[in-house]
C-alpha positions as a printed Julia matrix, in Angstrom:
235×3 Matrix{Float64}:
 -58.86  -32.32    0.18
 -61.07  -29.84   -1.68
 -60.67  -27.32    1.17
 -56.91  -27.6     0.87
 -57.05  -27.05   -3.03
 -59.31  -24.07   -2.64
 -56.92  -22.52    0.0
 -53.98  -23.13   -2.41
 -55.91  -21.38   -5.26
 -56.43  -18.45   -2.84
 -52.77  -18.33   -2.12
 -51.94  -18.22   -5.88
 -54.38  -15.41   -6.44
 -52.96  -13.42   -3.55
 -49.3   -14.09   -4.89
 -50.5   -12.71   -8.32
 -51.8    -9.47   -6.71
 -48.47   -9.12   -5.23
 -46.8    -9.51   -8.48
 -49.15   -7.13  -10.1
 -48.19   -4.41   -7.72
 -44.62   -4.77   -8.87
 -45.29   -5.12  -12.5
 -44.46   -1.64  -13.71
 -41.15   -1.69  -11.71
 -40.18   -5.0   -13.28
 -41.08   -3.76  -16.91
 -38.93   -0.81  -16.44
 -35.94   -2.95  -15.33
 -36.6    -5.23  -18.24
 -36.33   -2.47  -20.68
 -32.73   -1.73  -19.21
 -31.83   -5.33  -19.17
 -32.69   -6.3   -22.74
 -29.78   -4.4   -24.0
 -27.51   -7.21  -22.65
 -27.47  -10.6   -24.13
 -28.63  -13.46  -22.16
 -25.4   -15.16  -20.87
 -24.92  -18.17  -18.6
 -22.14  -18.34  -16.15
 -21.79  -21.41  -14.15
 -25.37  -22.26  -15.22
 -26.89  -19.12  -13.89
 -28.83  -16.59  -15.92
 -27.37  -13.08  -15.48
 -30.16  -11.25  -16.84
 -32.58  -12.96  -14.41
 -30.3   -12.08  -11.6
 -30.13   -8.36  -12.9
 -33.86   -8.16  -12.75
 -33.97   -9.49   -9.11
 -31.7    -6.51   -8.25
 -33.84   -3.75   -9.81
 -33.5    -1.78   -6.58
 -29.86   -0.74   -7.54
 -29.66    3.15   -7.85
 -27.7     4.88  -10.57
 -24.17    5.95   -9.5
 -23.58    9.55   -8.84
 -19.8     9.16   -9.15
 -19.63    8.11  -12.73
 -21.17    9.63  -15.77
 -21.53    6.24  -17.52
 -20.07    2.78  -17.96
 -17.12    3.98  -20.04
 -16.01    6.37  -17.3
 -16.51    3.68  -14.72
 -14.53    0.94  -16.63
 -11.69    3.39  -17.42
 -11.41    4.2   -13.65
 -11.77    0.47  -12.68
  -9.16   -0.64  -15.2
  -6.6     2.09  -14.09
  -6.35    0.47  -10.61
  -3.68   -2.2    -9.99
  -5.61   -4.18   -7.47
  -2.89   -6.7    -6.92
  -0.62   -3.86   -5.65
  -3.01   -1.26   -4.39
  -4.91   -1.98   -1.09
  -8.16   -0.14   -1.06
  -9.72    1.9     1.68
 -13.17    0.76    2.51
 -14.75    4.0     1.18
 -12.98    3.26   -2.19
 -14.38   -0.25   -2.04
 -17.82    1.22   -1.75
 -17.26    3.59   -4.61
 -16.24    0.63   -6.86
 -19.01   -1.62   -5.82
 -21.61    1.13   -6.39
 -20.25    1.87   -9.76
 -20.18   -1.74  -10.83
 -23.58   -2.41   -9.68
 -25.05    0.69  -11.25
 -23.6    -0.24  -14.64
 -23.77   -3.98  -14.43
 -26.31   -4.25  -17.29
 -23.72   -2.57  -19.62
 -20.74   -4.25  -18.49
 -19.8    -6.99  -21.16
 -19.51  -10.49  -19.45
 -15.96  -10.66  -20.88
 -14.86   -8.07  -18.26
 -15.49  -10.63  -15.59
 -12.67  -13.0   -16.76
 -10.12  -10.22  -16.99
  -7.0   -10.5   -14.65
  -7.95   -7.02  -13.23
 -11.35   -8.09  -12.11
  -9.99  -11.58  -10.73
  -7.41   -9.37   -8.87
 -10.34   -7.22   -7.36
 -12.09  -10.35   -6.2
  -8.85  -11.67   -4.67
  -8.47   -8.47   -2.68
 -12.06   -8.57   -1.69
 -11.33  -12.22   -0.26
  -8.45  -10.79    1.76
 -10.36   -7.65    3.09
 -14.05   -8.92    3.55
 -13.65   -9.92    7.16
 -12.38   -6.52    8.04
 -15.25   -4.61    6.49
 -16.56   -2.16    9.15
 -19.84   -1.31    7.45
 -22.59   -4.04    6.96
 -23.51   -1.88    3.78
 -20.11   -2.78    2.28
 -20.71   -6.5     2.86
 -24.21   -6.24    1.23
 -22.91   -4.49   -1.73
 -20.17   -7.13   -2.17
 -22.7    -9.86   -1.95
 -24.88   -8.2    -4.48
 -21.95   -7.79   -6.87
 -21.2   -11.64   -6.46
 -24.87  -12.36   -7.27
 -25.14   -9.97  -10.23
 -22.06  -11.2   -11.88
 -22.68  -14.83  -11.08
 -19.23  -15.1    -9.62
 -18.01  -18.63   -9.27
 -15.52  -18.15   -6.28
 -16.37  -20.56   -3.47
 -13.54  -19.33   -1.21
 -14.84  -15.7    -1.4
 -18.47  -16.8    -0.95
 -17.42  -18.55    2.07
 -15.64  -15.75    3.59
 -18.66  -13.39    2.88
 -20.88  -16.0     4.73
 -18.55  -16.08    7.76
 -18.6   -12.26    7.91
 -22.42  -12.25    7.44
 -22.85  -14.61   10.36
 -20.83  -12.55   12.45
 -23.07   -9.43   12.0
 -26.26  -11.41   11.5
 -27.88  -10.27   14.7
 -27.54   -6.64   13.72
 -29.18   -7.07   10.42
 -32.95   -6.15    9.92
 -35.31   -8.69    8.52
 -35.34   -6.88    5.21
 -31.62   -6.91    5.01
 -31.35  -10.69    6.13
 -33.96  -11.54    3.36
 -32.05   -9.62    0.68
 -28.84  -11.35    1.71
 -30.46  -14.76    1.57
 -31.89  -14.15   -1.72
 -28.47  -13.36   -3.29
 -26.97  -16.56   -1.67
 -29.9   -18.81   -2.92
 -29.79  -17.2    -6.4
 -26.15  -18.69   -6.78
 -26.83  -21.8    -4.78
 -24.3   -20.65   -2.17
 -24.49  -20.73    1.7
 -24.18  -23.47    4.2
 -26.83  -25.05    6.47
 -25.75  -22.57    9.29
 -26.71  -19.52    7.25
 -30.07  -20.87    6.47
 -30.66  -22.04    9.95
 -29.87  -18.48   11.11
 -32.35  -17.27    8.68
 -34.96  -19.65   10.05
 -34.34  -18.12   13.47
 -34.69  -14.51   12.02
 -38.04  -15.48   10.58
 -39.39  -17.0    13.65
 -38.29  -13.9    15.67
 -40.48  -11.79   13.26
 -43.27  -14.34   12.6
 -46.1   -12.07   13.64
 -45.04   -9.24   11.49
 -44.2   -11.15    8.36
 -45.89  -10.17    5.15
 -47.21  -12.54    2.56
 -44.59  -11.44    0.13
 -41.75  -12.02    2.6
 -43.09  -15.44    3.25
 -43.19  -16.4    -0.48
 -39.76  -14.9    -0.96
 -38.24  -16.84    1.96
 -39.92  -20.19    0.78
 -38.53  -19.48   -2.66
 -35.06  -19.0    -1.16
 -35.24  -22.33    0.62
 -36.49  -24.01   -2.6
 -33.56  -22.45   -4.72
 -30.91  -23.43   -2.27
 -32.18  -26.77   -1.21
 -31.59  -25.77    2.36
 -33.72  -25.39    5.3
 -35.65  -27.91    7.66
 -38.78  -29.62    6.64
 -40.47  -28.77    9.73
 -39.87  -24.99    9.2
 -41.1   -25.4     5.57
 -44.36  -26.82    7.04
 -44.51  -23.93    9.55
 -44.21  -21.46    6.77
 -46.87  -23.11    4.81
 -49.28  -22.91    7.76
 -48.51  -19.28    8.29
 -49.22  -18.64    4.59
 -52.57  -20.16    4.92
 -53.3   -18.12    8.09
 -52.55  -14.96    6.2
 -55.06  -15.89    3.6
 -57.83  -16.59    5.85
């Protein structure tokens, strides 16, 4: 028993070293996020989700949030079918300025019409990057739209074999943040992790276990295997 607790302590110390390596990046993201009030949409903390997406790059297409919102609001999404490159433009713009967009914008008829068009278009996306951007938007804005999440998952599973391990992990994080995704998606993630077992880094294992915990998905047997792998990495 003492040996187990010693290994557990070592695991925590190793996790702390991983967190320390990212501390400056997180602090920088936090400074940008504190401008936004902490809001809870469907029991999700939007500020926390924003911090988990700190790798979003500034948009080169809009000078600021005002210019982006002016452009976004000028489009009648109910009557204007968007080309995929325009969808990418809007998704990038929204993500780049998400910390400055008031939460009330998310309940406007225009934003809801945009989501409705995404629901109709998602399965026809040609680029995996478009799907990843849309999933990130749903995560960042804490969208409660089960039908859209279901279509995003269906499309994700169709291209799952083409996703790299990092892209798969990023995708699962976003689903898990919102408590979305069926067992099929998490079983596919288990298979992806098994495929890359020998090359998994400790941080990826920890992130994966956190996703399974947040979602309440995944098999107990695989959780045990991840724990054993974690202990192996610490030896």
